[in-house]
Amino acid sequence: MKKKVLGRFAMKGLILASTMMIIAGCSSGASETSGDQGSDDEKITIGFQASGLETEYIAKLGDAMEKAAEDQGVDLVVMDGNYDINTVITQLDTLKNQNVDAIVVNALDAEALNSTVNQIVDSGTPVIGVTASLTAEKLTSYVGSPDVEGGRMAAEEIAEALDGKGNVVIFEGPIGISAQIERREGIYEVLEKYPDIKVLDEQTANWSRSEAMSLMENWIQKYGDKIDAVIGQNDEMALGALNALKDKNIKIPIVGIDGIDDAQKAVKDGEMVATIFQNAEEQGKKAVEVAIKAAKGEEVEKNYEVPFELIK
């Protein structure tokens, strides 16, 4: 299995690298392993376009897909969009032009990729969304966790910790990405049940721990001890907020989503009240399985759901 990680500064080497990969794949016959490609004469190549591999959860997702590709005996080309929509679109077009057999996309925006994805599917290449959904009508399939429910679970933990009364600040993901939209929906669905919980402020910190730390520092300066709790739409931002609060010797309830290792440790150490675990390994494995089936022309479902799990 061959893996290439390509970002916005590595595009010049993409064509040669991808062509070599496809040639290598085409020269390989089906193997007698648990990932046997059956009677196929050519080895399948899957492209994975990631929104941004600097985020721990997306990096874990990529690792899971790499392992699944190895187990299934297929090649995997990984591209890092570095959270830049123009880079993402360029990389998707490049994967199409390199004739990969299927593309898995971790969509940076719920709508901005629709035209590109629809065109790729029309050209004959199936496209599977993973973790972050998109509304492209021709999307072949989607593998992910129900983000509205994740938002609900996080907000319920904060409501319980506050006994239904207090002021919260909310860290949002990149505006327009499906998880930001849907987790926000779930959070507010719960908060509407608690009229004595007020949202002091909410802003994006782009899934970033460092951005969230800076934003939390600003909020501490602006609101002081009026802040009673923190909701992070992901763990990286929750942990950034935690770092800023610890620097000021402030301890308030904090919840995040994804269940990354540092967040689980913070929960265990009593520094966060909970994290909502999203199973990157299962999502990555299932996305590769679905991509292989779609590449072979087999029927796949439109949606595969991997449930969230509460860790507290």
PDB file of C-alpha atoms in Angstrom:
ATOM      1  CA  MET A   1       0.000   0.000   0.000  1.00  0.00           C
ATOM      2  CA  LYS A   2       1.334   3.392  -0.951  1.00  0.00           C
ATOM      3  CA  LYS A   3       0.423   6.585   0.832  1.00  0.00           C
ATOM      4  CA  LYS A   4       1.172  10.108  -0.377  1.00  0.00           C
ATOM      5  CA  VAL A   5       0.368  13.139   1.759  1.00  0.00           C
ATOM      6  CA  LEU A   6       0.119  16.283  -0.336  1.00  0.00           C
ATOM      7  CA  GLY A   7      -0.645  19.827   0.741  1.00  0.00           C
ATOM      8  CA  ARG A   8      -0.884  23.152  -1.027  1.00  0.00           C
ATOM      9  CA  PHE A   9       2.907  23.414  -1.409  1.00  0.00           C
ATOM     10  CA  ALA A  10       3.351  19.945  -2.881  1.00  0.00           C
ATOM     11  CA  MET A  11       1.093  20.133  -5.908  1.00  0.00           C
ATOM     12  CA  LYS A  12       3.959  20.198  -8.431  1.00  0.00           C
ATOM     13  CA  GLY A  13       4.966  16.660  -7.535  1.00  0.00           C
ATOM     14  CA  LEU A  14       1.425  15.340  -7.534  1.00  0.00           C
ATOM     15  CA  ILE A  15       1.038  14.314 -11.155  1.00  0.00           C
ATOM     16  CA  LEU A  16       4.246  12.289 -11.247  1.00  0.00           C
ATOM     17  CA  ALA A  17       3.650  10.718  -7.837  1.00  0.00           C
ATOM     18  CA  SER A  18       0.055   9.809  -8.575  1.00  0.00           C
ATOM     19  CA  THR A  19       0.867   8.462 -12.034  1.00  0.00           C
ATOM     20  CA  MET A  20       3.575   6.235 -10.571  1.00  0.00           C
ATOM     21  CA  MET A  21       1.093   5.001  -7.982  1.00  0.00           C
ATOM     22  CA  ILE A  22      -1.525   4.165 -10.582  1.00  0.00           C
ATOM     23  CA  ILE A  23       1.049   2.355 -12.743  1.00  0.00           C
ATOM     24  CA  ALA A  24       2.167   0.392  -9.697  1.00  0.00           C
ATOM     25  CA  GLY A  25      -1.433  -0.431  -8.887  1.00  0.00           C
ATOM     26  CA  CYS A  26      -2.224  -1.564 -12.409  1.00  0.00           C
ATOM     27  CA  SER A  27       0.731  -3.936 -12.442  1.00  0.00           C
ATOM     28  CA  SER A  28      -0.448  -5.708  -9.295  1.00  0.00           C
ATOM     29  CA  GLY A  29      -2.802  -8.638  -9.509  1.00  0.00           C
ATOM     30  CA  ALA A  30      -5.392  -9.706  -6.979  1.00  0.00           C
ATOM     31  CA  SER A  31      -3.895 -11.222  -3.835  1.00  0.00           C
ATOM     32  CA  GLU A  32      -5.131 -14.116  -1.757  1.00  0.00           C
ATOM     33  CA  THR A  33      -5.608 -12.140   1.481  1.00  0.00           C
ATOM     34  CA  SER A  34      -8.501 -11.058   3.656  1.00  0.00           C
ATOM     35  CA  GLY A  35      -8.662  -7.991   1.424  1.00  0.00           C
ATOM     36  CA  ASP A  36      -8.746 -10.068  -1.796  1.00  0.00           C
ATOM     37  CA  GLN A  37      -9.914  -8.070  -4.805  1.00  0.00           C
ATOM     38  CA  GLY A  38     -11.473 -11.200  -6.245  1.00  0.00           C
ATOM     39  CA  SER A  39     -11.130 -11.609 -10.007  1.00  0.00           C
ATOM     40  CA  ASP A  40     -10.179  -7.945 -10.589  1.00  0.00           C
ATOM     41  CA  ASP A  41      -7.134  -7.594 -12.836  1.00  0.00           C
ATOM     42  CA  GLU A  42      -6.167  -4.160 -11.540  1.00  0.00           C
ATOM     43  CA  LYS A  43      -5.442  -2.959  -8.037  1.00  0.00           C
ATOM     44  CA  ILE A  44      -7.886  -0.364  -6.748  1.00  0.00           C
ATOM     45  CA  THR A  45      -6.613   3.126  -5.916  1.00  0.00           C
ATOM     46  CA  ILE A  46      -8.596   5.331  -3.552  1.00  0.00           C
ATOM     47  CA  GLY A  47      -8.048   9.059  -3.100  1.00  0.00           C
ATOM     48  CA  PHE A  48      -8.615  10.639   0.315  1.00  0.00           C
ATOM     49  CA  GLN A  49      -9.011  14.413   0.372  1.00  0.00           C
ATOM     50  CA  ALA A  50      -8.733  15.595   4.002  1.00  0.00           C
ATOM     51  CA  SER A  51      -9.893  19.008   5.155  1.00  0.00           C
ATOM     52  CA  GLY A  52      -6.834  19.449   7.373  1.00  0.00           C
ATOM     53  CA  LEU A  53      -4.513  16.814   8.807  1.00  0.00           C
ATOM     54  CA  GLU A  54      -3.116  19.121  11.486  1.00  0.00           C
ATOM     55  CA  THR A  55      -6.226  18.387  13.557  1.00  0.00           C
ATOM     56  CA  GLU A  56      -5.679  15.282  15.681  1.00  0.00           C
ATOM     57  CA  TYR A  57      -9.052  13.743  14.865  1.00  0.00           C
ATOM     58  CA  ILE A  58      -8.575  14.075  11.090  1.00  0.00           C
ATOM     59  CA  ALA A  59      -5.031  12.703  11.414  1.00  0.00           C
ATOM     60  CA  LYS A  60      -6.472   9.672  13.238  1.00  0.00           C
ATOM     61  CA  LEU A  61      -9.068   9.284  10.512  1.00  0.00           C
ATOM     62  CA  GLY A  62      -6.300   9.265   7.889  1.00  0.00           C
ATOM     63  CA  ASP A  63      -4.322   6.680   9.868  1.00  0.00           C
ATOM     64  CA  ALA A  64      -7.398   4.475  10.124  1.00  0.00           C
ATOM     65  CA  MET A  65      -7.960   4.703   6.381  1.00  0.00           C
ATOM     66  CA  GLU A  66      -4.323   3.856   5.713  1.00  0.00           C
ATOM     67  CA  LYS A  67      -4.576   0.730   7.863  1.00  0.00           C
ATOM     68  CA  ALA A  68      -7.871  -0.286   6.260  1.00  0.00           C
ATOM     69  CA  ALA A  69      -6.376   0.176   2.787  1.00  0.00           C
ATOM     70  CA  GLU A  70      -3.424  -2.019   3.759  1.00  0.00           C
ATOM     71  CA  ASP A  71      -5.752  -4.691   5.133  1.00  0.00           C
ATOM     72  CA  GLN A  72      -7.905  -4.604   1.999  1.00  0.00           C
ATOM     73  CA  GLY A  73      -4.966  -4.614  -0.434  1.00  0.00           C
ATOM     74  CA  VAL A  74      -5.713  -1.290  -2.116  1.00  0.00           C
ATOM     75  CA  ASP A  75      -3.626   1.825  -2.706  1.00  0.00           C
ATOM     76  CA  LEU A  76      -4.403   5.088  -0.924  1.00  0.00           C
ATOM     77  CA  VAL A  77      -3.497   8.625  -2.016  1.00  0.00           C
ATOM     78  CA  VAL A  78      -3.934  11.155   0.807  1.00  0.00           C
ATOM     79  CA  MET A  79      -4.142  14.903   0.189  1.00  0.00           C
ATOM     80  CA  ASP A  80      -4.109  17.568   2.908  1.00  0.00           C
ATOM     81  CA  GLY A  81      -6.270  20.585   2.104  1.00  0.00           C
ATOM     82  CA  ASN A  82      -4.802  22.611   4.986  1.00  0.00           C
ATOM     83  CA  TYR A  83      -8.260  24.109   5.604  1.00  0.00           C
ATOM     84  CA  ASP A  84      -8.161  26.093   2.360  1.00  0.00           C
ATOM     85  CA  ILE A  85     -11.211  25.693   0.132  1.00  0.00           C
ATOM     86  CA  ASN A  86      -9.368  26.498  -3.114  1.00  0.00           C
ATOM     87  CA  THR A  87      -6.721  23.894  -2.309  1.00  0.00           C
ATOM     88  CA  VAL A  88      -9.431  21.342  -1.539  1.00  0.00           C
ATOM     89  CA  ILE A  89     -11.198  21.904  -4.867  1.00  0.00           C
ATOM     90  CA  THR A  90      -7.909  21.716  -6.785  1.00  0.00           C
ATOM     91  CA  GLN A  91      -6.996  18.453  -5.070  1.00  0.00           C
ATOM     92  CA  LEU A  92     -10.378  16.888  -5.811  1.00  0.00           C
ATOM     93  CA  ASP A  93     -10.052  17.820  -9.485  1.00  0.00           C
ATOM     94  CA  THR A  94      -6.535  16.403  -9.564  1.00  0.00           C
ATOM     95  CA  LEU A  95      -7.666  13.098  -8.088  1.00  0.00           C
ATOM     96  CA  LYS A  96     -10.367  12.901 -10.761  1.00  0.00           C
ATOM     97  CA  ASN A  97      -7.835  13.623 -13.502  1.00  0.00           C
ATOM     98  CA  GLN A  98      -5.498  10.934 -12.160  1.00  0.00           C
ATOM     99  CA  ASN A  99      -8.293   8.379 -12.605  1.00  0.00           C
ATOM    100  CA  VAL A 100      -8.423   7.024  -9.068  1.00  0.00           C
ATOM    101  CA  ASP A 101     -11.151   4.430  -8.675  1.00  0.00           C
ATOM    102  CA  ALA A 102     -13.002   6.230  -5.874  1.00  0.00           C
ATOM    103  CA  ILE A 103     -12.589   9.365  -3.787  1.00  0.00           C
ATOM    104  CA  VAL A 104     -13.266   9.804  -0.069  1.00  0.00           C
ATOM    105  CA  VAL A 105     -13.678  13.444   0.945  1.00  0.00           C
ATOM    106  CA  ASN A 106     -13.689  14.946   4.428  1.00  0.00           C
ATOM    107  CA  ALA A 107     -15.561  18.034   3.279  1.00  0.00           C
ATOM    108  CA  LEU A 108     -14.306  21.429   4.433  1.00  0.00           C
ATOM    109  CA  ASP A 109     -17.640  23.041   3.571  1.00  0.00           C
ATOM    110  CA  ALA A 110     -21.147  21.594   3.451  1.00  0.00           C
ATOM    111  CA  GLU A 111     -22.024  23.333   0.160  1.00  0.00           C
ATOM    112  CA  ALA A 112     -18.935  24.820  -1.511  1.00  0.00           C
ATOM    113  CA  LEU A 113     -17.783  21.451  -2.891  1.00  0.00           C
ATOM    114  CA  ASN A 114     -21.140  20.411  -4.350  1.00  0.00           C
ATOM    115  CA  SER A 115     -20.457  21.370  -7.964  1.00  0.00           C
ATOM    116  CA  THR A 116     -17.036  19.726  -7.930  1.00  0.00           C
ATOM    117  CA  VAL A 117     -18.349  16.529  -6.350  1.00  0.00           C
ATOM    118  CA  ASN A 118     -21.311  16.304  -8.715  1.00  0.00           C
ATOM    119  CA  GLN A 119     -18.995  16.696 -11.725  1.00  0.00           C
ATOM    120  CA  ILE A 120     -16.650  13.998 -10.428  1.00  0.00           C
ATOM    121  CA  VAL A 121     -19.512  11.551  -9.937  1.00  0.00           C
ATOM    122  CA  ASP A 122     -20.845  12.400 -13.413  1.00  0.00           C
ATOM    123  CA  SER A 123     -17.404  11.541 -14.809  1.00  0.00           C
ATOM    124  CA  GLY A 124     -17.757   8.033 -13.412  1.00  0.00           C
ATOM    125  CA  THR A 125     -15.783   8.251 -10.164  1.00  0.00           C
ATOM    126  CA  PRO A 126     -17.770   7.547  -6.975  1.00  0.00           C
ATOM    127  CA  VAL A 127     -17.329  10.032  -4.122  1.00  0.00           C
ATOM    128  CA  ILE A 128     -17.851   9.078  -0.483  1.00  0.00           C
ATOM    129  CA  GLY A 129     -18.080  11.694   2.267  1.00  0.00           C
ATOM    130  CA  VAL A 130     -16.586  10.940   5.673  1.00  0.00           C
ATOM    131  CA  THR A 131     -16.921  12.658   9.078  1.00  0.00           C
ATOM    132  CA  ALA A 132     -18.039  15.996   7.574  1.00  0.00           C
ATOM    133  CA  SER A 133     -21.034  15.723   5.283  1.00  0.00           C
ATOM    134  CA  LEU A 134     -21.925  17.752   2.214  1.00  0.00           C
ATOM    135  CA  THR A 135     -25.187  18.376   0.405  1.00  0.00           C
ATOM    136  CA  ALA A 136     -24.098  17.389  -3.114  1.00  0.00           C
ATOM    137  CA  GLU A 137     -27.099  15.592  -4.604  1.00  0.00           C
ATOM    138  CA  LYS A 138     -24.909  13.087  -6.459  1.00  0.00           C
ATOM    139  CA  LEU A 139     -22.698  12.146  -3.500  1.00  0.00           C
ATOM    140  CA  THR A 140     -22.388   8.370  -3.645  1.00  0.00           C
ATOM    141  CA  SER A 141     -22.453   7.692   0.097  1.00  0.00           C
ATOM    142  CA  TYR A 142     -21.621   9.190   3.484  1.00  0.00           C
ATOM    143  CA  VAL A 143     -19.935   7.698   6.565  1.00  0.00           C
ATOM    144  CA  GLY A 144     -20.063   9.655   9.804  1.00  0.00           C
ATOM    145  CA  SER A 145     -21.513  10.334  13.218  1.00  0.00           C
ATOM    146  CA  PRO A 146     -24.780  12.262  13.808  1.00  0.00           C
ATOM    147  CA  ASP A 147     -23.397  15.709  14.656  1.00  0.00           C
ATOM    148  CA  VAL A 148     -26.712  17.132  15.831  1.00  0.00           C
ATOM    149  CA  GLU A 149     -26.793  14.411  18.460  1.00  0.00           C
ATOM    150  CA  GLY A 150     -23.174  15.140  19.383  1.00  0.00           C
ATOM    151  CA  GLY A 151     -24.096  18.765  20.000  1.00  0.00           C
ATOM    152  CA  ARG A 152     -27.074  17.712  22.115  1.00  0.00           C
ATOM    153  CA  MET A 153     -24.935  15.400  24.233  1.00  0.00           C
ATOM    154  CA  ALA A 154     -22.331  18.101  24.870  1.00  0.00           C
ATOM    155  CA  ALA A 155     -24.917  20.704  25.842  1.00  0.00           C
ATOM    156  CA  GLU A 156     -26.722  18.298  28.167  1.00  0.00           C
ATOM    157  CA  GLU A 157     -23.478  17.688  30.063  1.00  0.00           C
ATOM    158  CA  ILE A 158     -22.974  21.424  30.563  1.00  0.00           C
ATOM    159  CA  ALA A 159     -26.610  21.958  31.562  1.00  0.00           C
ATOM    160  CA  GLU A 160     -26.236  19.223  34.164  1.00  0.00           C
ATOM    161  CA  ALA A 161     -22.948  20.658  35.450  1.00  0.00           C
ATOM    162  CA  LEU A 162     -24.552  24.109  35.820  1.00  0.00           C
ATOM    163  CA  ASP A 163     -27.755  22.784  37.372  1.00  0.00           C
ATOM    164  CA  GLY A 164     -29.584  24.539  34.552  1.00  0.00           C
ATOM    165  CA  LYS A 165     -28.357  28.050  35.333  1.00  0.00           C
ATOM    166  CA  GLY A 166     -25.348  30.127  34.222  1.00  0.00           C
ATOM    167  CA  ASN A 167     -23.470  31.752  31.342  1.00  0.00           C
ATOM    168  CA  VAL A 168     -21.656  29.782  28.658  1.00  0.00           C
ATOM    169  CA  VAL A 169     -19.290  30.558  25.810  1.00  0.00           C
ATOM    170  CA  ILE A 170     -19.256  28.383  22.712  1.00  0.00           C
ATOM    171  CA  PHE A 171     -16.309  27.625  20.423  1.00  0.00           C
ATOM    172  CA  GLU A 172     -17.436  26.813  16.881  1.00  0.00           C
ATOM    173  CA  GLY A 173     -15.682  24.932  14.115  1.00  0.00           C
ATOM    174  CA  PRO A 174     -14.917  26.483  10.711  1.00  0.00           C
ATOM    175  CA  ILE A 175     -18.073  28.279   9.614  1.00  0.00           C
ATOM    176  CA  GLY A 176     -19.907  26.340   6.929  1.00  0.00           C
ATOM    177  CA  ILE A 177     -18.492  22.886   7.674  1.00  0.00           C
ATOM    178  CA  SER A 178     -21.288  20.417   8.417  1.00  0.00           C
ATOM    179  CA  ALA A 179     -20.102  19.632  11.945  1.00  0.00           C
ATOM    180  CA  GLN A 180     -20.194  23.329  12.866  1.00  0.00           C
ATOM    181  CA  ILE A 181     -23.715  23.702  11.504  1.00  0.00           C
ATOM    182  CA  GLU A 182     -25.134  20.500  12.944  1.00  0.00           C
ATOM    183  CA  ARG A 183     -23.386  20.555  16.337  1.00  0.00           C
ATOM    184  CA  ARG A 184     -24.581  24.138  16.806  1.00  0.00           C
ATOM    185  CA  GLU A 185     -28.118  22.994  16.014  1.00  0.00           C
ATOM    186  CA  GLY A 186     -27.910  20.266  18.651  1.00  0.00           C
ATOM    187  CA  ILE A 187     -26.383  22.580  21.262  1.00  0.00           C
ATOM    188  CA  TYR A 188     -29.103  25.188  20.865  1.00  0.00           C
ATOM    189  CA  GLU A 189     -31.829  22.558  20.781  1.00  0.00           C
ATOM    190  CA  VAL A 190     -30.829  21.655  24.326  1.00  0.00           C
ATOM    191  CA  LEU A 191     -30.094  25.183  25.579  1.00  0.00           C
ATOM    192  CA  GLU A 192     -33.581  26.292  24.556  1.00  0.00           C
ATOM    193  CA  LYS A 193     -34.873  23.978  27.280  1.00  0.00           C
ATOM    194  CA  TYR A 194     -32.871  25.891  29.886  1.00  0.00           C
ATOM    195  CA  PRO A 195     -33.949  29.562  29.857  1.00  0.00           C
ATOM    196  CA  ASP A 196     -31.583  30.338  32.742  1.00  0.00           C
ATOM    197  CA  ILE A 197     -28.540  29.340  30.699  1.00  0.00           C
ATOM    198  CA  LYS A 198     -27.323  32.283  28.632  1.00  0.00           C
ATOM    199  CA  VAL A 199     -24.807  32.285  25.779  1.00  0.00           C
ATOM    200  CA  LEU A 200     -22.378  35.126  26.478  1.00  0.00           C
ATOM    201  CA  ASP A 201     -20.474  34.696  23.233  1.00  0.00           C
ATOM    202  CA  GLU A 202     -19.761  32.234  20.439  1.00  0.00           C
ATOM    203  CA  GLN A 203     -17.095  32.409  17.757  1.00  0.00           C
ATOM    204  CA  THR A 204     -15.116  30.082  15.552  1.00  0.00           C
ATOM    205  CA  ALA A 205     -11.664  28.951  16.547  1.00  0.00           C
ATOM    206  CA  ASN A 206     -11.400  26.763  13.408  1.00  0.00           C
ATOM    207  CA  TRP A 207     -10.936  23.486  15.316  1.00  0.00           C
ATOM    208  CA  SER A 208      -7.597  24.924  16.568  1.00  0.00           C
ATOM    209  CA  ARG A 209      -6.265  24.594  20.117  1.00  0.00           C
ATOM    210  CA  SER A 210      -4.034  27.658  19.790  1.00  0.00           C
ATOM    211  CA  GLU A 211      -6.794  29.822  18.295  1.00  0.00           C
ATOM    212  CA  ALA A 212      -9.174  28.755  21.039  1.00  0.00           C
ATOM    213  CA  MET A 213      -6.623  29.581  23.720  1.00  0.00           C
ATOM    214  CA  SER A 214      -6.219  33.121  22.338  1.00  0.00           C
ATOM    215  CA  LEU A 215      -9.973  33.569  22.008  1.00  0.00           C
ATOM    216  CA  MET A 216     -10.543  32.317  25.568  1.00  0.00           C
ATOM    217  CA  GLU A 217      -7.954  34.776  26.853  1.00  0.00           C
ATOM    218  CA  ASN A 218      -9.884  37.565  25.130  1.00  0.00           C
ATOM    219  CA  TRP A 219     -13.165  36.356  26.594  1.00  0.00           C
ATOM    220  CA  ILE A 220     -11.690  36.168  30.100  1.00  0.00           C
ATOM    221  CA  GLN A 221     -10.550  39.765  29.748  1.00  0.00           C
ATOM    222  CA  LYS A 222     -13.940  40.825  28.365  1.00  0.00           C
ATOM    223  CA  TYR A 223     -16.320  38.881  30.616  1.00  0.00           C
ATOM    224  CA  GLY A 224     -14.223  37.927  33.636  1.00  0.00           C
ATOM    225  CA  ASP A 225     -16.045  35.799  36.189  1.00  0.00           C
ATOM    226  CA  LYS A 226     -19.315  36.015  34.281  1.00  0.00           C
ATOM    227  CA  ILE A 227     -18.236  32.927  32.308  1.00  0.00           C
ATOM    228  CA  ASP A 228     -19.585  29.834  34.049  1.00  0.00           C
ATOM    229  CA  ALA A 229     -18.895  27.109  31.462  1.00  0.00           C
ATOM    230  CA  VAL A 230     -17.388  26.321  28.058  1.00  0.00           C
ATOM    231  CA  ILE A 231     -18.756  24.264  25.176  1.00  0.00           C
ATOM    232  CA  GLY A 232     -16.241  23.345  22.489  1.00  0.00           C
ATOM    233  CA  GLN A 233     -17.580  21.952  19.234  1.00  0.00           C
ATOM    234  CA  ASN A 234     -14.411  19.871  19.232  1.00  0.00           C
ATOM    235  CA  ASP A 235     -11.849  18.804  21.824  1.00  0.00           C
ATOM    236  CA  GLU A 236      -8.971  20.821  20.393  1.00  0.00           C
ATOM    237  CA  MET A 237     -10.866  24.046  21.095  1.00  0.00           C
ATOM    238  CA  ALA A 238     -12.063  22.840  24.490  1.00  0.00           C
ATOM    239  CA  LEU A 239      -8.461  22.087  25.422  1.00  0.00           C
ATOM    240  CA  GLY A 240      -7.311  25.481  24.195  1.00  0.00           C
ATOM    241  CA  ALA A 241      -9.920  27.089  26.437  1.00  0.00           C
ATOM    242  CA  LEU A 242      -8.778  24.882  29.305  1.00  0.00           C
ATOM    243  CA  ASN A 243      -5.176  26.043  28.890  1.00  0.00           C
ATOM    244  CA  ALA A 244      -6.211  29.702  29.005  1.00  0.00           C
ATOM    245  CA  LEU A 245      -8.374  29.139  32.090  1.00  0.00           C
ATOM    246  CA  LYS A 246      -5.627  27.219  33.893  1.00  0.00           C
ATOM    247  CA  ASP A 247      -3.233  30.107  33.286  1.00  0.00           C
ATOM    248  CA  LYS A 248      -5.672  32.314  35.221  1.00  0.00           C
ATOM    249  CA  ASN A 249      -6.359  29.673  37.888  1.00  0.00           C
ATOM    250  CA  ILE A 250     -10.000  29.516  36.798  1.00  0.00           C
ATOM    251  CA  LYS A 251     -11.854  26.200  37.024  1.00  0.00           C
ATOM    252  CA  ILE A 252     -15.248  25.940  35.324  1.00  0.00           C
ATOM    253  CA  PRO A 253     -17.071  23.111  33.527  1.00  0.00           C
ATOM    254  CA  ILE A 254     -15.762  22.388  30.012  1.00  0.00           C
ATOM    255  CA  VAL A 255     -17.022  19.890  27.460  1.00  0.00           C
ATOM    256  CA  GLY A 256     -15.677  18.966  24.025  1.00  0.00           C
ATOM    257  CA  ILE A 257     -16.468  16.618  21.169  1.00  0.00           C
ATOM    258  CA  ASP A 258     -14.340  13.930  19.439  1.00  0.00           C
ATOM    259  CA  GLY A 259     -12.792  12.028  22.359  1.00  0.00           C
ATOM    260  CA  ILE A 260      -9.158  12.627  21.407  1.00  0.00           C
ATOM    261  CA  ASP A 261      -6.506  11.327  23.806  1.00  0.00           C
ATOM    262  CA  ASP A 262      -5.743  14.648  25.525  1.00  0.00           C
ATOM    263  CA  ALA A 263      -9.427  15.276  26.127  1.00  0.00           C
ATOM    264  CA  GLN A 264      -9.949  11.837  27.614  1.00  0.00           C
ATOM    265  CA  LYS A 265      -7.020  12.493  29.946  1.00  0.00           C
ATOM    266  CA  ALA A 266      -8.479  15.887  30.908  1.00  0.00           C
ATOM    267  CA  VAL A 267     -11.782  14.192  31.755  1.00  0.00           C
ATOM    268  CA  LYS A 268      -9.986  11.548  33.813  1.00  0.00           C
ATOM    269  CA  ASP A 269      -8.039  14.262  35.645  1.00  0.00           C
ATOM    270  CA  GLY A 270     -11.212  16.225  36.402  1.00  0.00           C
ATOM    271  CA  GLU A 271     -10.289  19.174  34.173  1.00  0.00           C
ATOM    272  CA  MET A 272     -13.150  18.599  31.710  1.00  0.00           C
ATOM    273  CA  VAL A 273     -16.590  17.327  32.638  1.00  0.00           C
ATOM    274  CA  ALA A 274     -16.955  15.213  29.495  1.00  0.00           C
ATOM    275  CA  THR A 275     -15.989  14.588  25.901  1.00  0.00           C
ATOM    276  CA  ILE A 276     -18.248  13.088  23.250  1.00  0.00           C
ATOM    277  CA  PHE A 277     -16.261  10.309  21.576  1.00  0.00           C
ATOM    278  CA  GLN A 278     -16.339  10.107  17.778  1.00  0.00           C
ATOM    279  CA  ASN A 279     -14.843   6.868  16.489  1.00  0.00           C
ATOM    280  CA  ALA A 280     -12.231   7.833  13.884  1.00  0.00           C
ATOM    281  CA  GLU A 281     -11.029   4.263  13.473  1.00  0.00           C
ATOM    282  CA  GLU A 282     -14.487   2.919  12.673  1.00  0.00           C
ATOM    283  CA  GLN A 283     -15.302   5.807  10.334  1.00  0.00           C
ATOM    284  CA  GLY A 284     -12.025   5.416   8.442  1.00  0.00           C
ATOM    285  CA  LYS A 285     -12.412   1.663   8.102  1.00  0.00           C
ATOM    286  CA  LYS A 286     -15.998   1.912   6.905  1.00  0.00           C
ATOM    287  CA  ALA A 287     -15.175   4.708   4.432  1.00  0.00           C
ATOM    288  CA  VAL A 288     -12.531   2.529   2.768  1.00  0.00           C
ATOM    289  CA  GLU A 289     -14.878  -0.463   2.650  1.00  0.00           C
ATOM    290  CA  VAL A 290     -17.614   1.629   1.041  1.00  0.00           C
ATOM    291  CA  ALA A 291     -15.165   3.189  -1.425  1.00  0.00           C
ATOM    292  CA  ILE A 292     -13.979  -0.242  -2.540  1.00  0.00           C
ATOM    293  CA  LYS A 293     -17.532  -1.475  -3.089  1.00  0.00           C
ATOM    294  CA  ALA A 294     -18.429   1.667  -5.022  1.00  0.00           C
ATOM    295  CA  ALA A 295     -15.271   1.386  -7.132  1.00  0.00           C
ATOM    296  CA  LYS A 296     -16.309  -2.136  -8.106  1.00  0.00           C
ATOM    297  CA  GLY A 297     -19.745  -0.916  -9.120  1.00  0.00           C
ATOM    298  CA  GLU A 298     -21.458  -2.629  -6.224  1.00  0.00           C
ATOM    299  CA  GLU A 299     -24.485  -1.101  -4.540  1.00  0.00           C
ATOM    300  CA  VAL A 300     -23.832   0.968  -1.402  1.00  0.00           C
ATOM    301  CA  GLU A 301     -26.152   2.675   1.043  1.00  0.00           C
ATOM    302  CA  LYS A 302     -26.489   6.456   1.054  1.00  0.00           C
ATOM    303  CA  ASN A 303     -25.593   6.739   4.724  1.00  0.00           C
ATOM    304  CA  TYR A 304     -23.574   4.758   7.258  1.00  0.00           C
ATOM    305  CA  GLU A 305     -23.858   6.027  10.839  1.00  0.00           C
ATOM    306  CA  VAL A 306     -21.231   5.549  13.553  1.00  0.00           C
ATOM    307  CA  PRO A 307     -22.749   6.551  16.947  1.00  0.00           C
ATOM    308  CA  PHE A 308     -21.171   9.016  19.380  1.00  0.00           C
ATOM    309  CA  GLU A 309     -20.264   7.786  22.866  1.00  0.00           C
ATOM    310  CA  LEU A 310     -20.206   9.799  26.101  1.00  0.00           C
ATOM    311  CA  ILE A 311     -16.975   9.801  28.113  1.00  0.00           C
ATOM    312  CA  LYS A 312     -17.197  11.404  31.572  1.00  0.00           C
TER     313      LYS A 312
END
